[in-house]
Amino acid sequence: MQLAKSKWKYEVIDYLFITLGLAIYALGWTAFLLPYEIVSGGLSGVCAIIYYATGLEVQNTYLVLNALLLLAAIKILGVKFCIKTIYAVLVLTFLLWAAQRLLMMGAGSTDGHLPKFLGEGQEFMAVIIGSAMCGMGLAQCFIHEGSTGGTDIIAAIVNKYKNISLGRMLLYLDIVIVSSSYFVFRDWRCLVFGFVDMIVCSTVLDYVMNYMQQSVQFFIITKHPEEIYKSIIKDMDRSATLINATGCYSGEPVSILMVVIKKNESVSLFRLIKSVDPAAFISQTKAQGVYGEGFDRIKI
């Protein structure tokens, strides 16, 4: 019962952080990229191109295109991933709408155009700030098992089966999308700024994700090894190795669990251990290279 309550608590925390990531993404996109006609990568870039070409508001196009992609993603990525993605798509649609209205209201804009808060001719600063915010927002969503939808879904599918990082896969998709913006603006400057956005966003995304996805090794000395490793298998989809040992000071037999997980899963493991055995002795160390099922492939 206590473990079930903890799972609900941590699910709520995940959704709060996903919402925070979406807010950062929405602000970076609407305040810095859209006003300066900078086409970002991903589905947002597709929506921006449609917006500049036809005037259709980005949040409407974003919602429709994501609905189509989600229908194809439910079977591959699983219901849990898609539930959070559906939540993220709906929330981001609202945040994009709200951010545009608030920014125009705050600047007193009456012509329907987003204000350029950095001033005219500040495209380079706008693309650096906006794309960095978008990268951080995306990383926050991915870390908490969410997604903003769009090409993130495609990248997550490829990342699930291939040894290609999320940032790199998004980079490949973004090259095609950003390049297509030239046919709308016929301006090489817009194309260059689009590629700068693409590189900065994917670099920030990979940096944050890789920092959180480093592998770590746990040694857990506990009086409840069976309950802990069963929970690890069931709730974290990981495994453990049970080692029978003897305490040198007490001379009594002890059970040691060895667990190797991703760094961003450490908090979940600590929560799990605490809910079962708050008195457990835990040693955590960095693992320099972890290869095998669930981790990296052996490369020669």
mmCIF file of C-alpha atoms in Angstrom:
data_model
loop_
_atom_site.group_PDB
_atom_site.id
_atom_site.type_symbol
_atom_site.label_atom_id
_atom_site.label_comp_id
_atom_site.label_asym_id
_atom_site.label_seq_id
_atom_site.Cartn_x
_atom_site.Cartn_y
_atom_site.Cartn_z
ATOM 1 C CA MET A 1 0.000 0.000 0.000
ATOM 2 C CA GLN A 2 2.821 2.382 0.941
ATOM 3 C CA LEU A 3 4.696 1.546 -2.282
ATOM 4 C CA ALA A 4 1.565 2.228 -4.348
ATOM 5 C CA LYS A 5 1.138 5.623 -2.688
ATOM 6 C CA SER A 6 4.791 6.434 -3.372
ATOM 7 C CA LYS A 7 4.388 5.527 -7.057
ATOM 8 C CA TRP A 8 1.433 7.890 -7.377
ATOM 9 C CA LYS A 9 3.413 10.617 -5.637
ATOM 10 C CA TYR A 10 6.356 10.246 -7.995
ATOM 11 C CA GLU A 11 4.057 10.122 -11.036
ATOM 12 C CA VAL A 12 2.682 13.508 -9.980
ATOM 13 C CA ILE A 13 6.241 14.822 -9.617
ATOM 14 C CA ASP A 14 7.032 13.576 -13.144
ATOM 15 C CA TYR A 15 4.052 15.439 -14.556
ATOM 16 C CA LEU A 16 5.021 18.622 -12.717
ATOM 17 C CA PHE A 17 8.552 18.508 -14.181
ATOM 18 C CA ILE A 18 7.196 17.701 -17.645
ATOM 19 C CA THR A 19 4.935 20.750 -17.351
ATOM 20 C CA LEU A 20 7.933 22.855 -16.317
ATOM 21 C CA GLY A 21 9.889 21.612 -19.335
ATOM 22 C CA LEU A 22 6.968 22.434 -21.621
ATOM 23 C CA ALA A 23 6.722 25.938 -20.185
ATOM 24 C CA ILE A 24 10.438 26.527 -20.834
ATOM 25 C CA TYR A 25 10.059 25.201 -24.380
ATOM 26 C CA ALA A 26 6.961 27.298 -25.121
ATOM 27 C CA LEU A 27 8.589 30.476 -23.805
ATOM 28 C CA GLY A 28 11.802 29.910 -25.735
ATOM 29 C CA TRP A 29 9.938 29.252 -28.965
ATOM 30 C CA THR A 30 7.319 32.027 -28.824
ATOM 31 C CA ALA A 31 9.467 34.758 -27.245
ATOM 32 C CA PHE A 32 12.698 34.297 -29.192
ATOM 33 C CA LEU A 33 12.280 32.117 -32.291
ATOM 34 C CA LEU A 34 8.894 32.911 -33.828
ATOM 35 C CA PRO A 35 9.205 36.744 -33.666
ATOM 36 C CA TYR A 36 12.529 36.658 -35.530
ATOM 37 C CA GLU A 37 11.255 34.217 -38.188
ATOM 38 C CA ILE A 38 13.695 31.516 -37.128
ATOM 39 C CA VAL A 39 12.532 28.063 -38.164
ATOM 40 C CA SER A 40 13.423 25.569 -35.466
ATOM 41 C CA GLY A 41 13.720 21.862 -36.027
ATOM 42 C CA GLY A 42 11.159 19.227 -35.226
ATOM 43 C CA LEU A 43 7.431 19.420 -35.709
ATOM 44 C CA SER A 44 7.505 22.938 -34.306
ATOM 45 C CA GLY A 45 9.598 23.896 -37.336
ATOM 46 C CA VAL A 46 7.037 22.353 -39.666
ATOM 47 C CA CYS A 47 4.292 24.285 -37.861
ATOM 48 C CA ALA A 48 6.328 27.493 -38.104
ATOM 49 C CA ILE A 49 6.819 27.046 -41.855
ATOM 50 C CA ILE A 50 3.072 26.519 -42.286
ATOM 51 C CA TYR A 51 2.437 29.587 -40.107
ATOM 52 C CA TYR A 52 4.744 31.833 -42.144
ATOM 53 C CA ALA A 53 3.380 30.501 -45.429
ATOM 54 C CA THR A 54 -0.359 30.454 -44.635
ATOM 55 C CA GLY A 55 -0.945 32.333 -41.377
ATOM 56 C CA LEU A 56 -2.378 29.275 -39.592
ATOM 57 C CA GLU A 57 -1.600 29.538 -35.872
ATOM 58 C CA VAL A 58 1.151 27.152 -34.791
ATOM 59 C CA GLN A 59 -0.747 25.552 -31.902
ATOM 60 C CA ASN A 60 -3.575 24.387 -34.177
ATOM 61 C CA THR A 61 -1.243 22.774 -36.715
ATOM 62 C CA TYR A 62 0.831 21.303 -33.880
ATOM 63 C CA LEU A 63 -2.209 19.622 -32.320
ATOM 64 C CA VAL A 64 -3.486 18.085 -35.571
ATOM 65 C CA LEU A 65 -0.110 16.726 -36.740
ATOM 66 C CA ASN A 66 0.655 15.277 -33.318
ATOM 67 C CA ALA A 67 -2.677 13.505 -33.190
ATOM 68 C CA LEU A 68 -1.754 11.657 -36.385
ATOM 69 C CA LEU A 69 1.715 10.704 -35.111
ATOM 70 C CA LEU A 70 0.381 9.521 -31.754
ATOM 71 C CA LEU A 71 -1.964 7.068 -33.433
ATOM 72 C CA ALA A 72 1.100 5.380 -34.922
ATOM 73 C CA ALA A 73 3.188 5.588 -31.736
ATOM 74 C CA ILE A 74 0.922 3.956 -29.141
ATOM 75 C CA LYS A 75 1.738 0.405 -30.190
ATOM 76 C CA ILE A 76 5.521 0.942 -30.501
ATOM 77 C CA LEU A 77 6.301 3.144 -27.507
ATOM 78 C CA GLY A 78 3.704 1.795 -25.121
ATOM 79 C CA VAL A 79 0.703 3.265 -23.402
ATOM 80 C CA LYS A 80 2.688 4.823 -20.526
ATOM 81 C CA PHE A 81 4.929 6.825 -22.877
ATOM 82 C CA CYS A 82 1.999 7.907 -25.014
ATOM 83 C CA ILE A 83 -0.177 8.941 -22.071
ATOM 84 C CA LYS A 84 2.496 11.380 -20.966
ATOM 85 C CA THR A 85 3.022 12.442 -24.568
ATOM 86 C CA ILE A 86 -0.688 13.091 -25.053
ATOM 87 C CA TYR A 87 -0.638 15.121 -21.852
ATOM 88 C CA ALA A 88 2.418 17.045 -23.078
ATOM 89 C CA VAL A 89 0.877 17.726 -26.499
ATOM 90 C CA LEU A 90 -2.333 19.095 -24.978
ATOM 91 C CA VAL A 91 -0.500 21.193 -22.388
ATOM 92 C CA LEU A 92 2.017 22.550 -24.907
ATOM 93 C CA THR A 93 -0.806 23.438 -27.305
ATOM 94 C CA PHE A 94 -2.387 25.499 -24.551
ATOM 95 C CA LEU A 95 0.939 27.019 -23.461
ATOM 96 C CA LEU A 96 1.780 28.081 -27.018
ATOM 97 C CA TRP A 97 -1.591 29.773 -27.330
ATOM 98 C CA ALA A 98 -1.309 31.417 -23.916
ATOM 99 C CA ALA A 99 2.313 32.512 -24.387
ATOM 100 C CA GLN A 100 1.556 34.246 -27.674
ATOM 101 C CA ARG A 101 -1.444 36.067 -26.209
ATOM 102 C CA LEU A 102 0.419 37.124 -23.056
ATOM 103 C CA LEU A 103 3.499 38.299 -24.961
ATOM 104 C CA MET A 104 1.418 40.397 -27.356
ATOM 105 C CA MET A 105 -0.681 41.755 -24.491
ATOM 106 C CA GLY A 106 2.402 42.629 -22.458
ATOM 107 C CA ALA A 107 3.976 44.491 -25.373
ATOM 108 C CA GLY A 108 0.713 46.154 -26.392
ATOM 109 C CA SER A 109 0.853 44.568 -29.843
ATOM 110 C CA THR A 110 -2.398 45.016 -31.780
ATOM 111 C CA ASP A 111 -1.352 43.858 -35.254
ATOM 112 C CA GLY A 112 -1.205 40.151 -34.362
ATOM 113 C CA HIS A 113 2.608 39.990 -34.601
ATOM 114 C CA LEU A 114 4.779 38.788 -31.754
ATOM 115 C CA PRO A 115 7.031 41.496 -30.261
ATOM 116 C CA LYS A 116 10.800 41.398 -30.664
ATOM 117 C CA PHE A 117 11.933 41.874 -27.078
ATOM 118 C CA LEU A 118 15.637 41.887 -28.001
ATOM 119 C CA GLY A 119 15.128 44.602 -30.605
ATOM 120 C CA GLU A 120 15.628 44.634 -34.356
ATOM 121 C CA GLY A 121 18.627 42.871 -35.848
ATOM 122 C CA GLN A 122 19.145 40.590 -32.852
ATOM 123 C CA GLU A 123 18.465 37.307 -34.627
ATOM 124 C CA PHE A 124 21.702 35.702 -33.455
ATOM 125 C CA MET A 125 21.069 36.356 -29.744
ATOM 126 C CA ALA A 126 17.458 35.285 -30.191
ATOM 127 C CA VAL A 127 18.425 31.948 -31.743
ATOM 128 C CA ILE A 128 21.009 31.210 -29.025
ATOM 129 C CA ILE A 129 18.644 31.960 -26.143
ATOM 130 C CA GLY A 130 15.553 30.419 -27.741
ATOM 131 C CA SER A 131 17.182 27.188 -28.911
ATOM 132 C CA ALA A 132 18.966 26.683 -25.571
ATOM 133 C CA MET A 133 15.632 27.027 -23.764
ATOM 134 C CA CYS A 134 13.989 24.605 -26.193
ATOM 135 C CA GLY A 135 16.787 22.072 -25.669
ATOM 136 C CA MET A 136 16.492 22.300 -21.888
ATOM 137 C CA GLY A 137 12.720 21.981 -22.056
ATOM 138 C CA LEU A 138 12.901 18.893 -24.281
ATOM 139 C CA ALA A 139 15.501 17.262 -22.013
ATOM 140 C CA GLN A 140 13.331 17.857 -18.959
ATOM 141 C CA CYS A 141 10.448 16.077 -20.684
ATOM 142 C CA PHE A 142 12.553 13.105 -21.848
ATOM 143 C CA ILE A 143 14.177 12.638 -18.419
ATOM 144 C CA HIS A 144 10.740 12.226 -16.871
ATOM 145 C CA GLU A 145 9.602 9.791 -19.580
ATOM 146 C CA GLY A 146 7.565 12.342 -21.479
ATOM 147 C CA SER A 147 7.772 13.916 -24.898
ATOM 148 C CA THR A 148 6.551 17.005 -26.707
ATOM 149 C CA GLY A 149 5.407 14.762 -29.537
ATOM 150 C CA GLY A 150 6.191 15.346 -33.190
ATOM 151 C CA THR A 151 9.649 14.293 -34.311
ATOM 152 C CA ASP A 152 10.422 13.536 -30.653
ATOM 153 C CA ILE A 153 8.183 10.497 -31.122
ATOM 154 C CA ILE A 154 10.132 9.426 -34.204
ATOM 155 C CA ALA A 155 13.445 9.964 -32.378
ATOM 156 C CA ALA A 156 12.239 7.999 -29.340
ATOM 157 C CA ILE A 157 11.176 5.093 -31.571
ATOM 158 C CA VAL A 158 14.570 4.984 -33.311
ATOM 159 C CA ASN A 159 16.410 5.373 -29.979
ATOM 160 C CA LYS A 160 14.485 2.395 -28.615
ATOM 161 C CA TYR A 161 15.816 0.016 -31.284
ATOM 162 C CA LYS A 162 19.038 1.642 -32.510
ATOM 163 C CA ASN A 163 22.154 2.895 -30.756
ATOM 164 C CA ILE A 164 21.543 6.509 -31.827
ATOM 165 C CA SER A 165 21.180 9.259 -29.227
ATOM 166 C CA LEU A 166 17.996 11.297 -29.110
ATOM 167 C CA GLY A 167 19.839 14.505 -29.928
ATOM 168 C CA ARG A 168 21.570 12.983 -32.951
ATOM 169 C CA MET A 169 18.359 11.530 -34.363
ATOM 170 C CA LEU A 170 16.576 14.842 -33.917
ATOM 171 C CA LEU A 171 19.527 16.501 -35.663
ATOM 172 C CA TYR A 172 19.039 14.345 -38.766
ATOM 173 C CA LEU A 173 15.323 15.113 -38.910
ATOM 174 C CA ASP A 174 15.927 18.797 -38.289
ATOM 175 C CA ILE A 175 18.310 19.083 -41.252
ATOM 176 C CA VAL A 176 15.480 18.180 -43.614
ATOM 177 C CA ILE A 177 12.934 20.460 -41.917
ATOM 178 C CA VAL A 178 15.178 23.515 -41.576
ATOM 179 C CA SER A 179 16.441 23.159 -45.148
ATOM 180 C CA SER A 180 12.871 23.282 -46.430
ATOM 181 C CA SER A 181 12.403 26.739 -44.861
ATOM 182 C CA TYR A 182 14.446 28.233 -47.695
ATOM 183 C CA PHE A 183 11.560 27.614 -50.096
ATOM 184 C CA VAL A 184 9.363 29.864 -47.919
ATOM 185 C CA PHE A 185 11.712 32.773 -47.156
ATOM 186 C CA ARG A 186 14.166 32.537 -50.066
ATOM 187 C CA ASP A 187 16.700 33.978 -47.615
ATOM 188 C CA TRP A 188 19.985 32.264 -46.788
ATOM 189 C CA ARG A 189 20.204 34.156 -43.476
ATOM 190 C CA CYS A 190 17.042 32.483 -42.190
ATOM 191 C CA LEU A 191 18.439 29.137 -43.264
ATOM 192 C CA VAL A 192 21.722 29.759 -41.411
ATOM 193 C CA PHE A 193 19.904 30.803 -38.227
ATOM 194 C CA GLY A 194 17.753 27.700 -38.527
ATOM 195 C CA PHE A 195 20.850 25.493 -38.596
ATOM 196 C CA VAL A 196 22.328 27.368 -35.611
ATOM 197 C CA ASP A 197 19.102 26.684 -33.712
ATOM 198 C CA MET A 198 19.237 23.034 -34.725
ATOM 199 C CA ILE A 199 22.818 22.581 -33.483
ATOM 200 C CA VAL A 200 22.405 24.473 -30.212
ATOM 201 C CA CYS A 201 19.114 22.762 -29.340
ATOM 202 C CA SER A 202 20.406 19.233 -30.015
ATOM 203 C CA THR A 203 23.697 19.947 -28.194
ATOM 204 C CA VAL A 204 21.924 21.236 -25.084
ATOM 205 C CA LEU A 205 19.496 18.301 -25.227
ATOM 206 C CA ASP A 206 22.293 15.730 -25.451
ATOM 207 C CA TYR A 207 24.336 17.452 -22.730
ATOM 208 C CA VAL A 208 21.470 17.428 -20.230
ATOM 209 C CA MET A 209 20.338 13.907 -21.178
ATOM 210 C CA ASN A 210 23.843 12.403 -21.087
ATOM 211 C CA TYR A 211 24.536 14.023 -17.737
ATOM 212 C CA MET A 212 21.428 12.354 -16.323
ATOM 213 C CA GLN A 213 21.868 9.038 -18.163
ATOM 214 C CA GLN A 214 25.306 8.057 -16.912
ATOM 215 C CA SER A 215 25.340 4.533 -15.508
ATOM 216 C CA VAL A 216 25.805 3.906 -11.796
ATOM 217 C CA GLN A 217 26.388 0.774 -9.725
ATOM 218 C CA PHE A 218 24.709 0.071 -6.404
ATOM 219 C CA PHE A 219 25.663 -2.339 -3.634
ATOM 220 C CA ILE A 220 22.724 -2.721 -1.267
ATOM 221 C CA ILE A 221 23.078 -4.555 2.064
ATOM 222 C CA THR A 222 19.581 -5.267 3.331
ATOM 223 C CA LYS A 223 17.541 -7.616 5.471
ATOM 224 C CA HIS A 224 14.811 -7.653 2.822
ATOM 225 C CA PRO A 225 16.659 -8.576 -0.410
ATOM 226 C CA GLU A 226 13.826 -10.574 -1.975
ATOM 227 C CA GLU A 227 11.256 -7.794 -1.598
ATOM 228 C CA ILE A 228 13.673 -5.213 -2.997
ATOM 229 C CA TYR A 229 14.834 -7.154 -6.061
ATOM 230 C CA LYS A 230 11.270 -8.197 -6.901
ATOM 231 C CA SER A 231 10.261 -4.537 -6.788
ATOM 232 C CA ILE A 232 13.259 -3.599 -8.962
ATOM 233 C CA ILE A 233 12.224 -6.163 -11.578
ATOM 234 C CA LYS A 234 8.537 -5.254 -11.479
ATOM 235 C CA ASP A 235 8.600 -1.476 -11.064
ATOM 236 C CA MET A 236 11.868 -0.476 -12.769
ATOM 237 C CA ASP A 237 12.177 -3.186 -15.424
ATOM 238 C CA ARG A 238 15.756 -3.792 -14.232
ATOM 239 C CA SER A 239 17.452 -6.789 -12.678
ATOM 240 C CA ALA A 240 19.853 -7.391 -9.789
ATOM 241 C CA THR A 241 22.449 -9.895 -8.610
ATOM 242 C CA LEU A 242 22.061 -11.401 -5.146
ATOM 243 C CA ILE A 243 25.364 -12.027 -3.333
ATOM 244 C CA ASN A 244 25.517 -14.029 -0.123
ATOM 245 C CA ALA A 245 28.233 -12.694 2.182
ATOM 246 C CA THR A 246 29.310 -12.535 5.814
ATOM 247 C CA GLY A 247 29.626 -9.401 7.908
ATOM 248 C CA CYS A 248 33.206 -9.256 9.224
ATOM 249 C CA TYR A 249 32.295 -7.326 12.373
ATOM 250 C CA SER A 250 29.157 -9.275 13.326
ATOM 251 C CA GLY A 251 30.144 -12.596 11.793
ATOM 252 C CA GLU A 252 26.541 -12.969 10.627
ATOM 253 C CA PRO A 253 25.395 -13.800 7.078
ATOM 254 C CA VAL A 254 24.213 -10.803 5.043
ATOM 255 C CA SER A 255 22.607 -10.350 1.628
ATOM 256 C CA ILE A 256 24.070 -7.924 -0.899
ATOM 257 C CA LEU A 257 22.243 -6.793 -4.019
ATOM 258 C CA MET A 258 24.326 -5.496 -6.924
ATOM 259 C CA VAL A 259 22.323 -3.291 -9.290
ATOM 260 C CA VAL A 260 23.487 -1.346 -12.356
ATOM 261 C CA ILE A 261 21.117 1.332 -13.673
ATOM 262 C CA LYS A 262 21.118 4.651 -15.507
ATOM 263 C CA LYS A 263 21.950 7.689 -13.384
ATOM 264 C CA ASN A 264 18.532 9.231 -13.963
ATOM 265 C CA GLU A 265 16.992 6.086 -12.435
ATOM 266 C CA SER A 266 18.930 6.518 -9.183
ATOM 267 C CA VAL A 267 16.211 8.547 -7.506
ATOM 268 C CA SER A 268 13.614 5.875 -8.319
ATOM 269 C CA LEU A 269 15.853 3.173 -6.847
ATOM 270 C CA PHE A 270 16.489 5.174 -3.679
ATOM 271 C CA ARG A 271 12.753 5.714 -3.306
ATOM 272 C CA LEU A 272 12.089 2.019 -3.781
ATOM 273 C CA ILE A 273 14.733 0.960 -1.235
ATOM 274 C CA LYS A 274 13.522 3.484 1.310
ATOM 275 C CA SER A 275 9.929 2.284 1.008
ATOM 276 C CA VAL A 276 11.014 -1.326 1.694
ATOM 277 C CA ASP A 277 14.006 -1.014 4.045
ATOM 278 C CA PRO A 278 14.888 2.486 5.307
ATOM 279 C CA ALA A 279 17.783 0.973 7.300
ATOM 280 C CA ALA A 280 19.512 -0.533 4.239
ATOM 281 C CA PHE A 281 23.229 0.189 3.727
ATOM 282 C CA ILE A 282 23.810 1.549 0.204
ATOM 283 C CA SER A 283 26.984 2.190 -1.767
ATOM 284 C CA GLN A 284 26.695 4.071 -5.074
ATOM 285 C CA THR A 285 29.534 4.480 -7.581
ATOM 286 C CA LYS A 286 29.865 5.625 -11.191
ATOM 287 C CA ALA A 287 30.170 2.847 -13.745
ATOM 288 C CA GLN A 288 32.626 3.642 -16.533
ATOM 289 C CA GLY A 289 31.106 1.820 -19.482
ATOM 290 C CA VAL A 290 28.207 -0.605 -19.074
ATOM 291 C CA TYR A 291 27.477 -2.998 -21.939
ATOM 292 C CA GLY A 292 24.725 -5.529 -22.407
ATOM 293 C CA GLU A 293 20.950 -5.687 -22.554
ATOM 294 C CA GLY A 294 19.371 -2.424 -21.436
ATOM 295 C CA PHE A 295 22.646 -0.486 -21.767
ATOM 296 C CA ASP A 296 25.176 0.215 -24.525
ATOM 297 C CA ARG A 297 26.077 -2.274 -27.225
ATOM 298 C CA ILE A 298 29.552 -3.739 -27.287
ATOM 299 C CA LYS A 299 31.489 -1.838 -29.935
ATOM 300 C CA ILE A 300 34.746 -3.032 -31.523
#
